[in-house]
Amino acid sequence: MSQMIRPPIVLLKEGTDTSQGLPQLISNINACCAIVDTVRTTLGPRGMDKLVYQSERQVTISNDGATVMKLLDIVHPAARTLVDIAKSQDSEVGDGTTSVVIMAGEFLKAAKPFLEEGIHPQIIIRAFRQACDLAKQKIKELSIEIKPDNMREFLEKCAQTSMNSKLIASHKQFFSKMVVDAVQLLDDNIDLDMIGIKKESGGGLGDSQFIAGAAFKRTFFYAGFEQQPKHIKNPKVLCLNIELELKAEKDNAEIRISDPSKYQSLVNAEWKLFFDKLEAIHASGANVILSRLAIGDLATQFFADKKMFCAGRVPEDDVRRVCRATGAAIQTTVSNIIPEVIGTCDVFEEKQVGSNRYNLFTGCSKTQTATIILRGGGEQFIDEAERSLHDLHMMSEELVNMDLFKYLRDNSSSQLMVKTLLINAFAKALEVIPRQIADNAGFDSTDILNQLRQKHAQGQKWFGVDITNEGICDAYEGSIWEPAVVKLNSVVAATEATCLILSVDETVQNNQSDKPQAGPQIDPRTRQALGRSGAVSQMRGR
């Protein structure tokens, strides 16, 4: 009796494409390496910039890893993991976004030969996680506790280190002092939203201003605005979330009256309610009125007659900063305005900056906010300077990696043979940071790495790449400092991304459910200029 042949069981709908096993793992690694090659040359003080063309009116020039990764619409599902870790690094610590992507790519490249030799991915994952734990332990040992007395110097040096690879590196001393001044004004919560960055074209970077208080660009104004005072000492600041404007009736509004004379009483009642609001504001004693909503021409003229200043449609973040600086509280009604909700400062003034006028609140006794007005020659230049300052608020850049390599290599000798090889591979991958910094500066990276290995083998743990003199230097003596949290976050994020990608051995894609990608297509010539973005990982500007 012949055995019954059972028909195959179909679990996935027709048109579904599956890819699994070692080829899928290798494909994912190759895709990630293609992404890494796109941002690799942006690392370090001599890193190159990337021009990402999105449309004729929207072109971004940047060497910030997170910015470049965000602007590239990466189609390959595994490679999107690198975008996620760059965003995570940017949101957590602000700096090291390029480093974390490059390290993740190097870890994957180190794992590739072992996969091809038949080593199970889970063995590699366990070894890499163990190596990551050792690296974290070593970073904590290398870190130095800074005494409060030296905190100011430490913050400035960290800011300058972070700025070495930025567009504003030529003004690093100027901006590092400015950024540290801003951060030290904040309270213990260190809410970076309380540091406002305004961009004003014209002038040079050296014309940028730091304001220990709040400032915002003059808002839309009505007739009567120029009659209002533009300089007030010890102002009383009232912040509102109220619309002070008479509006026409809405569409389809209907009022039925039996006597036409009653219409005038309705108009009079509306005007009385409006003027009662204005009189209540005036009676509160406030002479600087800010509102998140519109302040119309009638209210503007009223405040001008009373020698009061007003500004409507002030952005929400600016209102919050003014409240934090002056001690005011946002009001949603004008009834019962008590003195405790009115803020104050030494001086309110309207000042010309470039081609625009700014409203400044300075000399605030409760100052827990600051504003930086960035100047520069072009819009793209100022945009990149703003991104650089965001990184500076969080701090940092290079080092530590060579001593991590030595430490991991020394500790791998006590492990099993396969695990020893894997931890050594992880350790060697950490060398990618000094190697890439040297390559981007046009140095002989092989010679630089040999010198670094020799110094670290002799116990001189602070040596790193010397960009200025084309060699190596004691980074501690050279004040190339960074917070340990930057390197900790980089190593952990890169390791977790590597382990995630190595744990995926099958991709299921249902072509019938695919939807067309939204957004403009990037020009083919621009695609070619962006580097390797073809077969393995397609990239489009958003």
XYZ file of C-alpha atoms in Angstrom:
542
model
C 0.000 0.000 0.000
C 1.591 3.264 -1.136
C 1.949 6.134 1.305
C -0.583 8.911 0.836
C 0.971 12.139 -0.489
C -0.310 15.138 1.438
C -0.687 18.470 -0.354
C 1.505 21.335 0.864
C 0.005 23.677 3.461
C 0.035 27.320 2.347
C 0.269 29.724 5.274
C 1.140 32.958 3.436
C -0.900 34.569 0.711
C 0.198 34.352 -2.889
C 2.846 36.898 -3.819
C 4.555 36.814 -0.447
C 8.356 36.824 -0.667
C 10.436 35.150 2.060
C 14.157 35.128 2.597
C 15.818 33.260 5.416
C 18.984 31.681 6.782
C 22.594 32.778 6.380
C 22.037 34.648 3.078
C 19.462 36.840 4.831
C 21.871 37.611 7.672
C 24.669 38.496 5.262
C 22.291 40.653 3.213
C 21.257 42.594 6.318
C 24.887 43.144 7.314
C 25.796 44.357 3.816
C 22.857 46.782 3.851
C 23.947 48.247 7.179
C 27.544 48.574 6.005
C 26.331 50.530 2.967
C 24.590 52.991 5.290
C 27.701 53.282 7.451
C 29.815 54.096 4.390
C 27.494 57.050 3.723
C 28.231 58.767 7.055
C 31.712 57.371 7.738
C 33.562 60.367 6.310
C 31.709 62.862 8.540
C 33.452 61.684 11.741
C 35.978 63.783 13.606
C 37.395 67.316 13.460
C 38.282 66.936 9.779
C 35.084 65.179 8.752
C 33.451 66.074 5.445
C 29.938 67.457 5.030
C 27.043 65.795 3.233
C 24.715 67.673 0.906
C 21.242 66.150 0.984
C 19.036 67.450 -1.814
C 15.334 67.244 -1.023
C 13.913 69.814 -3.406
C 15.081 72.915 -5.214
C 14.232 75.020 -2.191
C 15.274 72.553 0.479
C 18.924 71.558 0.561
C 20.685 70.526 3.779
C 24.453 70.617 4.284
C 25.575 68.906 7.483
C 28.162 66.594 9.009
C 25.950 65.676 11.965
C 25.280 61.941 11.856
C 21.745 62.114 13.243
C 20.760 64.866 10.823
C 22.047 62.976 7.780
C 20.406 59.717 8.899
C 17.058 61.459 9.433
C 17.125 63.014 5.983
C 17.743 59.696 4.220
C 14.629 57.612 3.698
C 16.206 54.178 4.106
C 14.094 51.447 2.519
C 15.924 48.360 3.759
C 14.100 47.260 6.951
C 17.197 46.023 8.814
C 19.222 49.117 7.983
C 16.538 51.312 9.556
C 17.833 50.105 12.904
C 20.863 52.354 12.413
C 18.584 55.360 11.989
C 16.886 54.477 15.266
C 20.139 54.281 17.239
C 21.337 57.585 15.757
C 18.084 59.237 16.860
C 18.356 57.589 20.271
C 21.923 58.813 20.757
C 20.899 62.316 19.685
C 17.951 62.465 22.086
C 19.767 60.871 25.032
C 23.148 62.602 25.024
C 23.146 64.855 21.965
C 26.582 63.906 20.635
C 28.290 60.794 19.265
C 25.607 60.109 16.643
C 28.098 59.344 13.893
C 30.249 57.247 16.231
C 27.380 54.982 17.266
C 26.438 54.240 13.644
C 30.041 53.550 12.643
C 30.626 51.269 15.660
C 27.449 49.296 14.924
C 28.572 48.788 11.324
C 32.039 47.704 12.448
C 30.591 45.228 14.968
C 28.478 43.706 12.207
C 31.455 43.548 9.880
C 33.459 41.803 12.642
C 30.682 39.225 13.081
C 30.361 38.454 9.367
C 33.380 36.059 9.045
C 32.190 34.028 12.034
C 28.722 33.654 10.504
C 30.258 32.472 7.239
C 32.304 29.906 9.176
C 29.103 28.437 10.622
C 29.122 29.977 14.115
C 25.559 30.273 15.393
C 24.364 33.919 15.691
C 23.297 33.430 19.312
C 26.878 32.531 20.288
C 28.068 35.767 18.700
C 25.320 37.746 20.435
C 26.231 36.361 23.865
C 29.919 37.107 23.341
C 29.246 40.654 22.130
C 27.000 41.388 25.100
C 29.663 40.117 27.457
C 32.232 42.304 25.705
C 29.853 45.267 26.024
C 29.594 44.686 29.783
C 33.397 44.621 30.044
C 33.611 47.833 28.002
C 31.089 49.572 30.259
C 33.075 48.503 33.312
C 36.295 49.874 31.813
C 34.692 53.198 30.828
C 33.544 53.691 34.410
C 37.073 52.925 35.644
C 38.568 55.423 33.187
C 36.142 58.180 34.102
C 37.351 60.918 36.444
C 35.101 62.611 38.970
C 35.142 66.358 38.542
C 35.068 68.495 41.655
C 32.439 71.268 41.769
C 35.212 73.870 41.943
C 36.486 72.777 38.511
C 33.080 72.182 36.919
C 33.119 75.382 34.855
C 36.490 74.558 33.273
C 35.409 70.962 32.661
C 32.197 72.003 30.903
C 34.001 74.464 28.655
C 36.650 71.902 27.688
C 33.988 69.286 26.912
C 32.104 71.815 24.808
C 35.250 72.694 22.874
C 35.975 69.009 22.281
C 32.488 68.500 20.902
C 32.843 71.574 18.710
C 36.086 70.412 17.067
C 34.151 68.483 14.428
C 31.516 71.160 13.865
C 31.140 73.966 11.389
C 31.697 76.521 14.156
C 35.016 75.003 15.301
C 36.868 78.246 14.490
C 34.781 79.993 17.180
C 34.825 77.177 19.746
C 36.087 79.288 22.651
C 33.450 81.948 21.979
C 30.564 79.483 21.763
C 31.734 77.127 24.521
C 31.655 79.993 27.030
C 28.236 81.029 25.724
C 26.789 77.521 25.980
C 28.159 76.910 29.490
C 26.731 80.264 30.617
C 23.346 79.182 29.248
C 23.388 75.731 30.855
C 24.455 77.073 34.245
C 21.489 79.442 34.274
C 19.079 76.504 34.236
C 17.694 74.952 37.390
C 18.526 71.452 38.617
C 16.117 69.859 36.110
C 18.211 71.232 33.196
C 15.319 71.576 30.749
C 17.128 72.409 27.500
C 13.887 73.796 26.050
C 14.562 76.769 28.298
C 17.531 77.685 26.082
C 16.120 79.472 23.044
C 18.133 79.613 19.827
C 17.134 82.311 17.340
C 18.602 82.578 13.854
C 19.247 85.908 12.170
C 20.967 86.164 8.800
C 23.707 88.709 8.342
C 26.978 89.473 10.077
C 29.393 86.795 11.213
C 29.375 84.095 13.866
C 31.243 86.435 16.184
C 28.226 88.774 16.117
C 26.067 86.145 17.823
C 24.591 87.304 21.127
C 23.968 85.642 24.459
C 21.049 86.952 26.491
C 20.673 85.932 30.126
C 16.921 86.011 29.958
C 14.270 85.678 27.269
C 14.091 87.128 23.777
C 11.880 86.643 20.750
C 11.426 88.221 17.356
C 8.899 91.031 17.169
C 5.496 89.579 16.347
C 2.894 90.761 13.845
C 1.621 94.184 14.863
C -1.277 96.539 14.151
C -1.694 100.305 13.923
C -0.749 101.973 17.174
C 2.141 99.602 17.867
C 4.812 102.208 17.169
C 3.280 104.518 19.778
C 3.868 101.911 22.490
C 6.980 102.219 24.721
C 9.963 100.180 23.557
C 12.098 100.493 26.689
C 10.671 99.926 30.172
C 12.602 99.665 33.419
C 11.275 97.200 36.005
C 8.339 96.177 33.804
C 5.314 94.277 35.086
C 4.852 91.341 32.723
C 1.473 89.676 32.199
C 1.304 86.552 30.015
C -2.084 85.557 28.610
C -3.700 82.834 26.599
C -6.606 85.062 25.566
C -7.637 86.561 22.239
C -8.027 90.336 22.508
C -9.644 91.028 19.168
C -13.114 91.871 17.883
C -14.126 89.471 15.151
C -16.853 89.477 12.531
C -19.748 87.110 13.052
C -19.065 83.550 12.015
C -20.687 82.082 8.934
C -24.291 81.072 9.419
C -24.498 82.981 12.695
C -28.067 84.163 13.227
C -29.590 86.568 15.733
C -33.353 87.114 15.696
C -34.654 90.347 17.137
C -38.164 91.739 17.136
C -37.077 95.382 17.362
C -34.230 96.763 15.170
C -33.242 99.136 17.973
C -32.184 96.148 20.069
C -29.365 95.386 17.614
C -27.435 98.402 18.883
C -27.740 97.130 22.445
C -26.166 93.829 21.367
C -23.257 95.678 19.731
C -22.826 97.859 22.817
C -22.808 94.787 25.062
C -20.085 93.180 22.949
C -17.944 96.322 23.060
C -18.472 96.665 26.798
C -17.304 93.100 27.428
C -14.218 93.720 25.296
C -13.298 97.020 26.972
C -13.925 95.521 30.399
C -11.194 93.001 29.616
C -8.791 95.762 28.574
C -9.578 97.836 31.655
C -9.048 94.804 33.900
C -5.614 94.285 32.362
C -4.733 97.938 32.846
C -5.987 97.875 36.428
C -3.696 94.949 37.240
C -0.689 97.288 36.967
C 0.972 95.298 34.166
C 2.647 97.333 31.439
C 3.993 94.527 29.205
C 1.244 92.261 27.857
C 2.076 89.063 25.972
C -0.478 86.659 24.558
C -0.239 83.379 22.693
C -3.350 84.434 20.758
C -4.048 87.509 18.648
C -4.145 91.054 20.018
C -6.082 93.147 17.527
C -5.770 96.759 16.395
C -8.302 98.114 18.881
C -6.482 96.573 21.857
C -3.107 97.664 20.438
C -4.260 101.281 20.252
C -5.777 101.066 23.752
C -2.487 99.840 25.234
C -0.565 102.531 23.333
C -2.761 105.236 24.870
C -2.069 103.764 28.331
C 1.719 103.650 27.683
C 1.706 99.845 27.756
C 3.472 97.397 25.429
C 1.686 94.399 23.916
C 2.589 91.509 21.618
C 0.146 88.933 20.266
C 0.658 85.542 18.634
C 3.845 84.997 20.647
C 5.073 81.396 20.101
C 4.307 79.053 22.981
C 7.939 78.179 23.734
C 8.847 81.885 23.910
C 5.980 82.586 26.315
C 7.166 79.709 28.528
C 10.704 81.100 28.574
C 9.459 84.589 29.463
C 7.426 83.100 32.312
C 10.434 81.161 33.590
C 12.651 84.257 33.402
C 10.288 86.780 34.955
C 8.261 84.599 37.308
C 4.978 85.268 35.482
C 2.204 82.698 35.108
C 0.057 82.248 31.998
C -3.529 83.392 32.575
C -6.606 82.191 30.717
C -8.884 84.875 32.179
C -8.527 88.547 33.093
C -10.728 88.328 36.162
C -8.938 88.478 39.489
C -5.396 89.072 38.222
C -3.382 88.902 41.450
C 0.159 90.312 41.859
C 1.650 86.806 42.210
C 0.961 85.977 38.523
C 2.693 89.102 37.231
C 6.393 88.785 36.449
C 9.151 91.351 36.474
C 12.744 91.947 35.388
C 15.212 94.844 35.317
C 14.734 95.929 31.713
C 12.388 95.241 28.826
C 13.482 96.649 25.491
C 12.992 96.267 21.785
C 16.330 96.040 20.010
C 17.391 95.861 16.380
C 19.317 92.671 15.520
C 20.216 92.333 11.860
C 17.176 93.166 9.754
C 14.649 92.358 12.502
C 13.678 93.718 15.887
C 13.692 91.572 19.014
C 11.912 91.933 22.337
C 14.390 91.324 25.184
C 13.778 90.632 28.873
C 17.043 90.970 30.804
C 18.191 91.371 34.400
C 15.766 88.734 35.643
C 16.207 87.835 39.323
C 14.534 84.455 38.690
C 16.511 83.778 35.514
C 16.279 80.091 34.661
C 16.400 80.523 30.933
C 18.664 81.960 28.256
C 18.538 82.908 24.597
C 21.248 82.721 21.943
C 20.804 84.788 18.787
C 22.896 83.161 16.063
C 24.289 85.310 13.249
C 25.835 84.113 10.029
C 26.192 84.691 6.322
C 23.667 82.211 4.962
C 20.591 80.293 6.029
C 22.185 76.846 5.571
C 25.270 77.972 7.497
C 23.148 79.185 10.415
C 21.058 75.983 10.369
C 24.205 73.877 10.731
C 25.463 76.164 13.508
C 22.152 75.616 15.323
C 22.550 71.839 15.048
C 26.086 72.186 16.400
C 24.871 74.147 19.407
C 22.284 71.462 20.136
C 25.147 68.964 20.430
C 27.118 71.377 22.589
C 24.332 71.643 25.105
C 24.835 67.934 25.713
C 28.641 67.940 25.084
C 31.559 65.890 23.757
C 33.444 63.835 21.010
C 36.430 61.296 20.866
C 38.974 59.036 22.844
C 38.634 56.130 25.374
C 38.360 53.480 22.588
C 42.038 52.423 22.389
C 42.225 51.589 26.083
C 38.970 49.667 25.752
C 40.596 47.592 23.004
C 43.554 46.713 25.239
C 41.307 45.916 28.214
C 38.963 43.642 26.230
C 41.846 41.837 24.571
C 43.494 41.172 27.940
C 40.255 39.895 29.495
C 39.374 37.609 26.595
C 42.239 35.220 27.382
C 40.304 33.647 30.240
C 37.321 32.782 28.029
C 36.610 29.756 25.842
C 38.356 29.719 22.475
C 35.392 30.779 20.326
C 34.310 33.416 22.825
C 37.905 34.688 22.993
C 37.962 35.207 19.240
C 34.600 36.967 19.308
C 35.567 39.322 22.144
C 38.837 40.086 20.347
C 36.830 40.866 17.200
C 34.573 43.187 19.223
C 37.643 44.874 20.737
C 39.328 45.329 17.372
C 36.135 46.867 15.978
C 36.456 49.662 18.559
C 39.597 50.794 16.752
C 37.378 52.054 13.937
C 36.908 55.421 15.704
C 40.580 56.552 15.867
C 41.218 54.911 12.478
C 38.374 56.790 10.816
C 39.327 60.083 12.477
C 42.848 59.676 11.098
C 41.565 58.694 7.626
C 39.229 61.674 7.474
C 42.127 63.985 8.335
C 44.254 62.509 5.540
C 46.718 60.800 7.903
C 48.287 57.343 7.671
C 45.825 55.520 9.933
C 47.972 52.367 10.120
C 50.924 54.302 11.512
C 48.664 56.253 13.912
C 47.072 53.060 15.266
C 50.446 51.374 15.752
C 51.642 54.345 17.810
C 48.438 54.311 19.860
C 48.695 50.552 20.520
C 52.261 51.023 21.729
C 51.351 53.872 24.095
C 48.340 52.077 25.560
C 50.363 48.871 25.996
C 52.779 50.961 28.083
C 49.888 52.038 30.311
C 49.526 55.565 28.907
C 45.755 55.346 28.669
C 44.970 58.940 27.678
C 46.654 58.970 24.272
C 44.530 59.650 21.190
C 44.772 61.067 17.670
C 46.433 64.489 17.370
C 44.667 66.220 14.486
C 46.746 69.393 14.719
C 50.225 67.852 14.493
C 49.415 64.650 12.531
C 50.317 62.166 15.220
C 49.207 61.170 18.699
C 48.943 63.207 21.877
C 47.935 62.990 25.525
C 44.270 63.894 25.207
C 43.926 64.588 28.926
C 46.708 67.163 28.851
C 45.294 68.540 25.603
C 41.884 69.025 27.267
C 40.110 66.690 24.838
C 37.490 65.652 27.356
C 34.033 64.146 27.121
C 31.354 62.973 29.540
C 31.538 59.212 30.096
C 27.798 58.912 29.410
C 28.405 59.670 25.720
C 30.736 56.717 25.254
C 28.644 54.453 27.471
C 25.523 55.193 25.444
C 27.400 54.736 22.149
C 28.818 51.322 23.018
C 25.546 50.020 24.484
C 23.373 51.300 21.621
C 25.743 49.996 18.937
C 25.937 46.577 20.633
C 22.165 46.281 21.024
C 21.608 47.238 17.387
C 24.173 44.658 16.298
C 22.556 41.930 18.407
C 19.126 42.830 17.053
C 20.249 42.575 13.432
C 22.125 39.303 14.097
C 18.989 37.793 15.658
C 16.952 38.236 12.449
C 17.243 35.217 10.149
C 14.113 35.642 8.030
C 12.315 38.484 6.291
C 8.734 38.150 5.071
C 7.531 40.698 2.551
C 4.020 40.751 1.137
C 4.322 42.596 -2.152
C 0.565 42.864 -2.601
C 0.236 44.948 0.564
C 3.073 47.308 -0.304
C 2.050 50.921 -0.566
C 3.933 53.470 -2.651
C 6.430 55.499 -0.684
C 5.309 59.066 -0.039
C 7.522 62.053 -0.690
C 9.549 63.397 -3.610
C 12.104 61.191 -5.364
C 15.711 62.251 -5.170
C 17.457 63.172 -8.398
C 19.595 60.268 -9.781
C 22.694 62.468 -10.004
C 22.270 63.481 -6.375
C 21.772 59.827 -5.422
C 25.121 59.016 -7.043
C 26.793 61.918 -5.236
C 25.578 60.649 -1.871
C 27.660 57.513 -2.205
C 26.723 53.842 -1.974
C 22.962 53.788 -1.949
C 22.045 51.354 -4.670
C 21.338 47.637 -4.656
C 21.667 46.809 -0.985
C 20.081 49.866 0.564
C 18.014 52.374 -1.349
C 17.956 55.914 0.020
C 15.803 58.867 -0.899
C 15.718 62.412 0.467
C 12.538 63.014 2.357
